[in-house]
PDB file of N, CA and C in Angstrom:
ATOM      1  N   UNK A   1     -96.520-116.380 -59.739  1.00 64.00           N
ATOM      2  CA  UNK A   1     -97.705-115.649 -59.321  1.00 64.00           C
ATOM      3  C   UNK A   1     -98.099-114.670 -60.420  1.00 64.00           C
ATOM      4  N   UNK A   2     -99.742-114.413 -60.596  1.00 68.00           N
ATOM      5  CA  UNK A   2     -99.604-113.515 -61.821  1.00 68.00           C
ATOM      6  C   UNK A   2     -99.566-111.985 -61.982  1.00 68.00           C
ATOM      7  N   UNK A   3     -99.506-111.346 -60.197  1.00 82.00           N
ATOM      8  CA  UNK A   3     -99.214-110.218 -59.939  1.00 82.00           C
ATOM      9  C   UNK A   3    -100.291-109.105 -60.517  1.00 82.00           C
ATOM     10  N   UNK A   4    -101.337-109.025 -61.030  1.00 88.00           N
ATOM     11  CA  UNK A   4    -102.658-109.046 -61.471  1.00 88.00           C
ATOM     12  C   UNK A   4    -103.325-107.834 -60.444  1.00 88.00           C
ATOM     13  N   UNK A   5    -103.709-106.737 -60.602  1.00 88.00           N
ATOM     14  CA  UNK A   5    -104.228-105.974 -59.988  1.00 88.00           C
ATOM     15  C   UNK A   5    -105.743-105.748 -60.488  1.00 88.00           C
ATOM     16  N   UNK A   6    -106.935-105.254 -59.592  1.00 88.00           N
ATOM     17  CA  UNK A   6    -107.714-105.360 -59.545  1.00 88.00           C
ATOM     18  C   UNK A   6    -107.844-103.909 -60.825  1.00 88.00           C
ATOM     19  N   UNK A   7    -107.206-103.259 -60.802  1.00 93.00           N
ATOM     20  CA  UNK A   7    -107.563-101.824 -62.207  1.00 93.00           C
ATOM     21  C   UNK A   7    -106.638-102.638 -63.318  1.00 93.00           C
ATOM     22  N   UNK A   8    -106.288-104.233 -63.491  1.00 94.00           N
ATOM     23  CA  UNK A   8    -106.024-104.678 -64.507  1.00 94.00           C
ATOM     24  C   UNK A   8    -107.172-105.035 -65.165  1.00 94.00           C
ATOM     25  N   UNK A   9    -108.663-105.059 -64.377  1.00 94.00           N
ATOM     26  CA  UNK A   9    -109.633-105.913 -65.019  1.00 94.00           C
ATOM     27  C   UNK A   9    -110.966-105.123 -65.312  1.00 94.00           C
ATOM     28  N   UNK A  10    -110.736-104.720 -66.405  1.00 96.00           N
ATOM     29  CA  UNK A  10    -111.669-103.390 -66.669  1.00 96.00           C
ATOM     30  C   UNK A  10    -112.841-103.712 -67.658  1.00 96.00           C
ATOM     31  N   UNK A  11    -112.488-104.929 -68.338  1.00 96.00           N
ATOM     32  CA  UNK A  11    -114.050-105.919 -68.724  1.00 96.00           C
ATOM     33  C   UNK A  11    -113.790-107.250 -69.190  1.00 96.00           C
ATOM     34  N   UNK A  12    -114.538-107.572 -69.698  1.00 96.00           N
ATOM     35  CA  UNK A  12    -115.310-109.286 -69.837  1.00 96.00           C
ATOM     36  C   UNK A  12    -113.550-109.705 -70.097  1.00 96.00           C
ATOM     37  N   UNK A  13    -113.131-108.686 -71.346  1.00 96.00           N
ATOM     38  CA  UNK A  13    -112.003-110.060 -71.949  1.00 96.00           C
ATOM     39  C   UNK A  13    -110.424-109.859 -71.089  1.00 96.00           C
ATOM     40  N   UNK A  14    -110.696-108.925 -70.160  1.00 95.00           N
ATOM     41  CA  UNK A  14    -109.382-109.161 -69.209  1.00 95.00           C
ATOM     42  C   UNK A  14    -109.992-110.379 -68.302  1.00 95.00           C
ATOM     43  N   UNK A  15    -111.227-111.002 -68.541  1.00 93.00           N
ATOM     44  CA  UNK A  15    -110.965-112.118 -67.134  1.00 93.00           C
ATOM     45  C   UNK A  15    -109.877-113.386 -67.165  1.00 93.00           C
ATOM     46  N   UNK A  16    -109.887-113.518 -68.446  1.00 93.00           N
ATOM     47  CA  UNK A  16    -108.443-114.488 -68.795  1.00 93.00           C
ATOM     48  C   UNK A  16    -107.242-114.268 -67.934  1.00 93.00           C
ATOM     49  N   UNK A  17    -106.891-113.144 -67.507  1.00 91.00           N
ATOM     50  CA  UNK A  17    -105.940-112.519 -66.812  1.00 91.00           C
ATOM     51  C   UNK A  17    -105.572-113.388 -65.869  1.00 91.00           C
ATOM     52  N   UNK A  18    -107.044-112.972 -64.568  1.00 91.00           N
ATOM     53  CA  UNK A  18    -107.127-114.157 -63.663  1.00 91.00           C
ATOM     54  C   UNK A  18    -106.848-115.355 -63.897  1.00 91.00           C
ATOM     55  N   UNK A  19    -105.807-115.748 -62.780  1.00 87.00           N
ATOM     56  CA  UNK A  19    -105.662-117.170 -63.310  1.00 87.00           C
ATOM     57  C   UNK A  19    -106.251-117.931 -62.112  1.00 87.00           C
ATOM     58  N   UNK A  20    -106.954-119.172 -62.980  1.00 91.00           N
ATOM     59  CA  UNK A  20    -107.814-120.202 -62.037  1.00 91.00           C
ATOM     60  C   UNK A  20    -107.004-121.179 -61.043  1.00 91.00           C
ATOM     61  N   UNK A  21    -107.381-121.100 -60.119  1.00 90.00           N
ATOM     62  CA  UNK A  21    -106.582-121.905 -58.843  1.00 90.00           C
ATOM     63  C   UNK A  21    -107.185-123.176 -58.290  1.00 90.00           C
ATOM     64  N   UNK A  22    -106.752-124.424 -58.117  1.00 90.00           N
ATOM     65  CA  UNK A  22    -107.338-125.558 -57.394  1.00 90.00           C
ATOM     66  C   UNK A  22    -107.692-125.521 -56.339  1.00 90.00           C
ATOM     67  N   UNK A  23    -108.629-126.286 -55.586  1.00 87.00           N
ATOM     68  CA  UNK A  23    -108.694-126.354 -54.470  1.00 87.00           C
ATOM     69  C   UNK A  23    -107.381-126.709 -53.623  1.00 87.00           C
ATOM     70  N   UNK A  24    -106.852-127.372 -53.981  1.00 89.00           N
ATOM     71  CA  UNK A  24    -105.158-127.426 -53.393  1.00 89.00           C
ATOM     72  C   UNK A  24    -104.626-126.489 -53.005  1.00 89.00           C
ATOM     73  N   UNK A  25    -104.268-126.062 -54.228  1.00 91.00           N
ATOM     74  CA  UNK A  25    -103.872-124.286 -54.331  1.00 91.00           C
ATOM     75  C   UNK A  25    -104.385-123.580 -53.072  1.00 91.00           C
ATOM     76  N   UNK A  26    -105.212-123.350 -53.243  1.00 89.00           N
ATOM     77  CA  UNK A  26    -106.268-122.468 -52.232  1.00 89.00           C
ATOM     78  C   UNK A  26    -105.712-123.122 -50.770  1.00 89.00           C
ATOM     79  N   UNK A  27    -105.813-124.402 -50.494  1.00 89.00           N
ATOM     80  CA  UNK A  27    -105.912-124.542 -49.371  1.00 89.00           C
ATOM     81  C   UNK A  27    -104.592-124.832 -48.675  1.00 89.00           C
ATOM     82  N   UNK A  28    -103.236-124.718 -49.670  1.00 91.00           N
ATOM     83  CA  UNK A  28    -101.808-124.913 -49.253  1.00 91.00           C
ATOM     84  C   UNK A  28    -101.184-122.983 -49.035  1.00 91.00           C
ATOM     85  N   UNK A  29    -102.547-122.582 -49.612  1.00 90.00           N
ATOM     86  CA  UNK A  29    -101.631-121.015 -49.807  1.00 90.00           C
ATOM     87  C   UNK A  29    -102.548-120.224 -49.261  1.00 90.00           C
ATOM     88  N   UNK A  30    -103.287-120.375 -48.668  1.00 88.00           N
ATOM     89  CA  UNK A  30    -104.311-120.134 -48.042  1.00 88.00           C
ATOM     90  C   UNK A  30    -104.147-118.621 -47.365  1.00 88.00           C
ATOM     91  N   UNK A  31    -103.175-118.310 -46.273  1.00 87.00           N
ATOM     92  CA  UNK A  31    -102.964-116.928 -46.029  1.00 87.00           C
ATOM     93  C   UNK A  31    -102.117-116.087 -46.934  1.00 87.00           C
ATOM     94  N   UNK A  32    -101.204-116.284 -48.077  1.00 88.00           N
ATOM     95  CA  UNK A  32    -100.667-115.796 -48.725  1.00 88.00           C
ATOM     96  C   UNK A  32    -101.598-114.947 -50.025  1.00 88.00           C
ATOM     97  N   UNK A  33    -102.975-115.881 -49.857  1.00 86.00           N
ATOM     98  CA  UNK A  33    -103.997-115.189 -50.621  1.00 86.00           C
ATOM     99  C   UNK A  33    -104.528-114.315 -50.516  1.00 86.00           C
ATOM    100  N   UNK A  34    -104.743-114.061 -48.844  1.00 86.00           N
ATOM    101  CA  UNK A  34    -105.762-112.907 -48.065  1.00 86.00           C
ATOM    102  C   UNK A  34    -105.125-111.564 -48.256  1.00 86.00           C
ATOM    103  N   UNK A  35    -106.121-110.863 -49.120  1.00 84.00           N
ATOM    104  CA  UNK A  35    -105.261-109.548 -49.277  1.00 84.00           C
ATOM    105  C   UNK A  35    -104.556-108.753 -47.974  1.00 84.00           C
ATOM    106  N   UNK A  36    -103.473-108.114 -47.791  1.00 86.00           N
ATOM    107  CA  UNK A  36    -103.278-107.442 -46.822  1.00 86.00           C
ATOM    108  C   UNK A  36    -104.119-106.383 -46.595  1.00 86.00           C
ATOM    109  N   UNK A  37    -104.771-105.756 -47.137  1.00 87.00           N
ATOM    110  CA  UNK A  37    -105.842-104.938 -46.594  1.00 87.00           C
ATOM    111  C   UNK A  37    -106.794-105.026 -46.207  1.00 87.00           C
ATOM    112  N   UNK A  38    -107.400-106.589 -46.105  1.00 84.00           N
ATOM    113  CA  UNK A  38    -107.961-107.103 -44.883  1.00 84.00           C
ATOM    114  C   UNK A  38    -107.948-106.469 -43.788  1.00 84.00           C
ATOM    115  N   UNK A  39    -108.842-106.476 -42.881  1.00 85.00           N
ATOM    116  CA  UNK A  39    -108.579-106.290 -41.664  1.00 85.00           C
ATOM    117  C   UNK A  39    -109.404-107.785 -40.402  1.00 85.00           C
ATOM    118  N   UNK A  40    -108.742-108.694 -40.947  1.00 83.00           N
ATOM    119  CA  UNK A  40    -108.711-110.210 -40.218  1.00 83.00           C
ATOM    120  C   UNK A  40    -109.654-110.175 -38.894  1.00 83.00           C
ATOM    121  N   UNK A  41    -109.537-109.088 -38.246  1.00 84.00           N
ATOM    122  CA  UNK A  41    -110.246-109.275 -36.663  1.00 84.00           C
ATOM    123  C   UNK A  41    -111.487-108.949 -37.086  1.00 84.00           C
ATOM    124  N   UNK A  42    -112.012-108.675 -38.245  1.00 87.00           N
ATOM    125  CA  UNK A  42    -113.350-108.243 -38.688  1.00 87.00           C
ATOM    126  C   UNK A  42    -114.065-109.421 -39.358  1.00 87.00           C
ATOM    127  N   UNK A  43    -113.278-110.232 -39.733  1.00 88.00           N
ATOM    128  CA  UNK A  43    -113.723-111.791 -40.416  1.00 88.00           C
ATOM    129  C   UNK A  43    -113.367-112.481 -39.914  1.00 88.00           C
ATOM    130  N   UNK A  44    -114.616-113.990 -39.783  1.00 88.00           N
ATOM    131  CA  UNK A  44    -114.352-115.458 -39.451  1.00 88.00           C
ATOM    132  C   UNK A  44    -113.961-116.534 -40.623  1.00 88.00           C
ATOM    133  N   UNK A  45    -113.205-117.718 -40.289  1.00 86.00           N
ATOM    134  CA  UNK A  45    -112.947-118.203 -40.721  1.00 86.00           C
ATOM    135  C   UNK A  45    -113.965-119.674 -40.809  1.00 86.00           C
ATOM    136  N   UNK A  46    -114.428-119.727 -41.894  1.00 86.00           N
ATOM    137  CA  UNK A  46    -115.476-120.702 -41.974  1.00 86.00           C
ATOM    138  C   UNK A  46    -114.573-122.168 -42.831  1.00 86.00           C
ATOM    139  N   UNK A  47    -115.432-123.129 -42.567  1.00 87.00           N
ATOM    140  CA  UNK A  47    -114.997-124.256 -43.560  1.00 87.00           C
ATOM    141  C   UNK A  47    -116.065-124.898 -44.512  1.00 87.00           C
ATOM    142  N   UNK A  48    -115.840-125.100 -45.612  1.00 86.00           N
ATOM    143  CA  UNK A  48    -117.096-125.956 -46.337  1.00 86.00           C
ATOM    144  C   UNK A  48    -117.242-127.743 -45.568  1.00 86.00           C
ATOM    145  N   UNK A  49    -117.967-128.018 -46.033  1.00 84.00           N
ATOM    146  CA  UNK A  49    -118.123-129.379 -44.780  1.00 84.00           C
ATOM    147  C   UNK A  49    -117.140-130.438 -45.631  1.00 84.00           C
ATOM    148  N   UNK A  50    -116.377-130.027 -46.822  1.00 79.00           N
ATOM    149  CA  UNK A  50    -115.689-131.346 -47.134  1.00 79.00           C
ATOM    150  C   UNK A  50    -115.745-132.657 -47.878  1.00 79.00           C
ATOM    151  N   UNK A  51    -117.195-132.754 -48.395  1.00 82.00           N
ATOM    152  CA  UNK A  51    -117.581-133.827 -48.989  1.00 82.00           C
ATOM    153  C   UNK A  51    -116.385-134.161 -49.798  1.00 82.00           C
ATOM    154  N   UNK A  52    -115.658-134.047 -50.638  1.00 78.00           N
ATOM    155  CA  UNK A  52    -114.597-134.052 -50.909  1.00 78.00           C
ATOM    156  C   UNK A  52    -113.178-134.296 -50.942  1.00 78.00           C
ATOM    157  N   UNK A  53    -113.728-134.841 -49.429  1.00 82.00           N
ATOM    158  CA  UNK A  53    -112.398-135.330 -48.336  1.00 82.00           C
ATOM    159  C   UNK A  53    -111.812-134.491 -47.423  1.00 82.00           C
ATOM    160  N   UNK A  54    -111.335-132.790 -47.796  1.00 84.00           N
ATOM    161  CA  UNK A  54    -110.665-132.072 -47.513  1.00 84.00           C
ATOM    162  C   UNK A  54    -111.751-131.212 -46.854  1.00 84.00           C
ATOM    163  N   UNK A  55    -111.969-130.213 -46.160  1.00 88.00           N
ATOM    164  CA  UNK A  55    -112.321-128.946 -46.221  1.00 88.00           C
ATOM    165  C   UNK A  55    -111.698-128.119 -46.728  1.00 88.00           C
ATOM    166  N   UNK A  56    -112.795-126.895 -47.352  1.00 88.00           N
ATOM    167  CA  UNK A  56    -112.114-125.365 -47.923  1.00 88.00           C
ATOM    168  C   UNK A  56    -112.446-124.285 -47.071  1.00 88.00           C
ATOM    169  N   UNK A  57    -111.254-123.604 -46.715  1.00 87.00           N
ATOM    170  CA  UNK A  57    -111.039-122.314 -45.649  1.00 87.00           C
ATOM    171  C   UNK A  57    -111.707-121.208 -46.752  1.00 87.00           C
ATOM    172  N   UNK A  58    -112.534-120.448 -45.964  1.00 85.00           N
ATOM    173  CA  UNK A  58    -112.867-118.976 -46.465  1.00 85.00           C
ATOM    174  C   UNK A  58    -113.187-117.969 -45.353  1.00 85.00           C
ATOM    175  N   UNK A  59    -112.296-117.068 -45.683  1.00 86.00           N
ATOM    176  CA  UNK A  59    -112.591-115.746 -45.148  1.00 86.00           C
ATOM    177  C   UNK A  59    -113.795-114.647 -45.201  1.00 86.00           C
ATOM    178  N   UNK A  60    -114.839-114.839 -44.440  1.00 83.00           N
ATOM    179  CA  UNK A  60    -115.863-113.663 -44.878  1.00 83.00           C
ATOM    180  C   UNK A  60    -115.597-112.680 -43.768  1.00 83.00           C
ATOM    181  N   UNK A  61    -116.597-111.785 -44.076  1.00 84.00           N
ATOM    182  CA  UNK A  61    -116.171-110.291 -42.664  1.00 84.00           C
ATOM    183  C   UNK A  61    -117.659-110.856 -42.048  1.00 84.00           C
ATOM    184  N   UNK A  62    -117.494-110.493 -41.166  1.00 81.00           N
ATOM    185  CA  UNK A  62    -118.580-111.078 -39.853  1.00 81.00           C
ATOM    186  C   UNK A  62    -120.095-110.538 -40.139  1.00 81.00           C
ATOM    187  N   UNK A  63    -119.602-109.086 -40.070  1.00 79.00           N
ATOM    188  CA  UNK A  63    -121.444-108.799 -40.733  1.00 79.00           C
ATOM    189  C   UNK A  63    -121.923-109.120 -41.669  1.00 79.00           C
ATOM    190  N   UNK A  64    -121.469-109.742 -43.049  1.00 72.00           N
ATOM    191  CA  UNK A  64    -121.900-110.131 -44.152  1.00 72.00           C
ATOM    192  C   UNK A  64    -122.501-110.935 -44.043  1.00 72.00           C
ATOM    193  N   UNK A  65    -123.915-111.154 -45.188  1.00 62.00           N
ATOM    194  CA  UNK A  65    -124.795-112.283 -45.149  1.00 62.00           C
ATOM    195  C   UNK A  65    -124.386-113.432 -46.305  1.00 62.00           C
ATOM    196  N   UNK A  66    -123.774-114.581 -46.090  1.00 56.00           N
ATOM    197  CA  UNK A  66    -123.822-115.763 -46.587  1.00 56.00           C
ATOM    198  C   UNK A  66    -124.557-116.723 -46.148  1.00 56.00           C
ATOM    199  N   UNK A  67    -124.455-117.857 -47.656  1.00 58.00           N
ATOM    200  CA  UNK A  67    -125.195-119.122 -46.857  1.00 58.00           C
ATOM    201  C   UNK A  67    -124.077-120.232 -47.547  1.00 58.00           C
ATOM    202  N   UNK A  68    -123.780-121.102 -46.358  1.00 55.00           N
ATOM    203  CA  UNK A  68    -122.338-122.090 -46.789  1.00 55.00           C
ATOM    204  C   UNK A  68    -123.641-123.523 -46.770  1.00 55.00           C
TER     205      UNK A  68
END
């Protein structure tokens, strides 16, 4: 894991830092991702429709405006 804190990334050339994750990734580790300072009862859990074969889980907070 790359243990990576958010006051590690203070411009353009720390984005390397971040390391890029598969959709796999994402969707085998799925709650281990969700920061704990979440507060979960405030967000739904949506799915992308999958074309892909799989669906992808994402966490938004309920009042926020997206479009999936």
């Amino acid at each position: 894991m790359a243990k990576i804190k958010p006051s590690d990334i203070k411009s353009l050339e720390d984005l390397p830092k971040i390391p890029i994750l598969t959709k796999s990734e994402v969707q085998n580790n799925f709650d281990s991702l969700v920061s704990r300072r979440i507060t979960k009862e405030l967000c739904k859990k949506e799915e992308t429709s999958g074309t892909t074969g799989i669906p992808l889980s994402i966490l938004a907070e309920k009042r926020a405006s997206y479009v999936m």
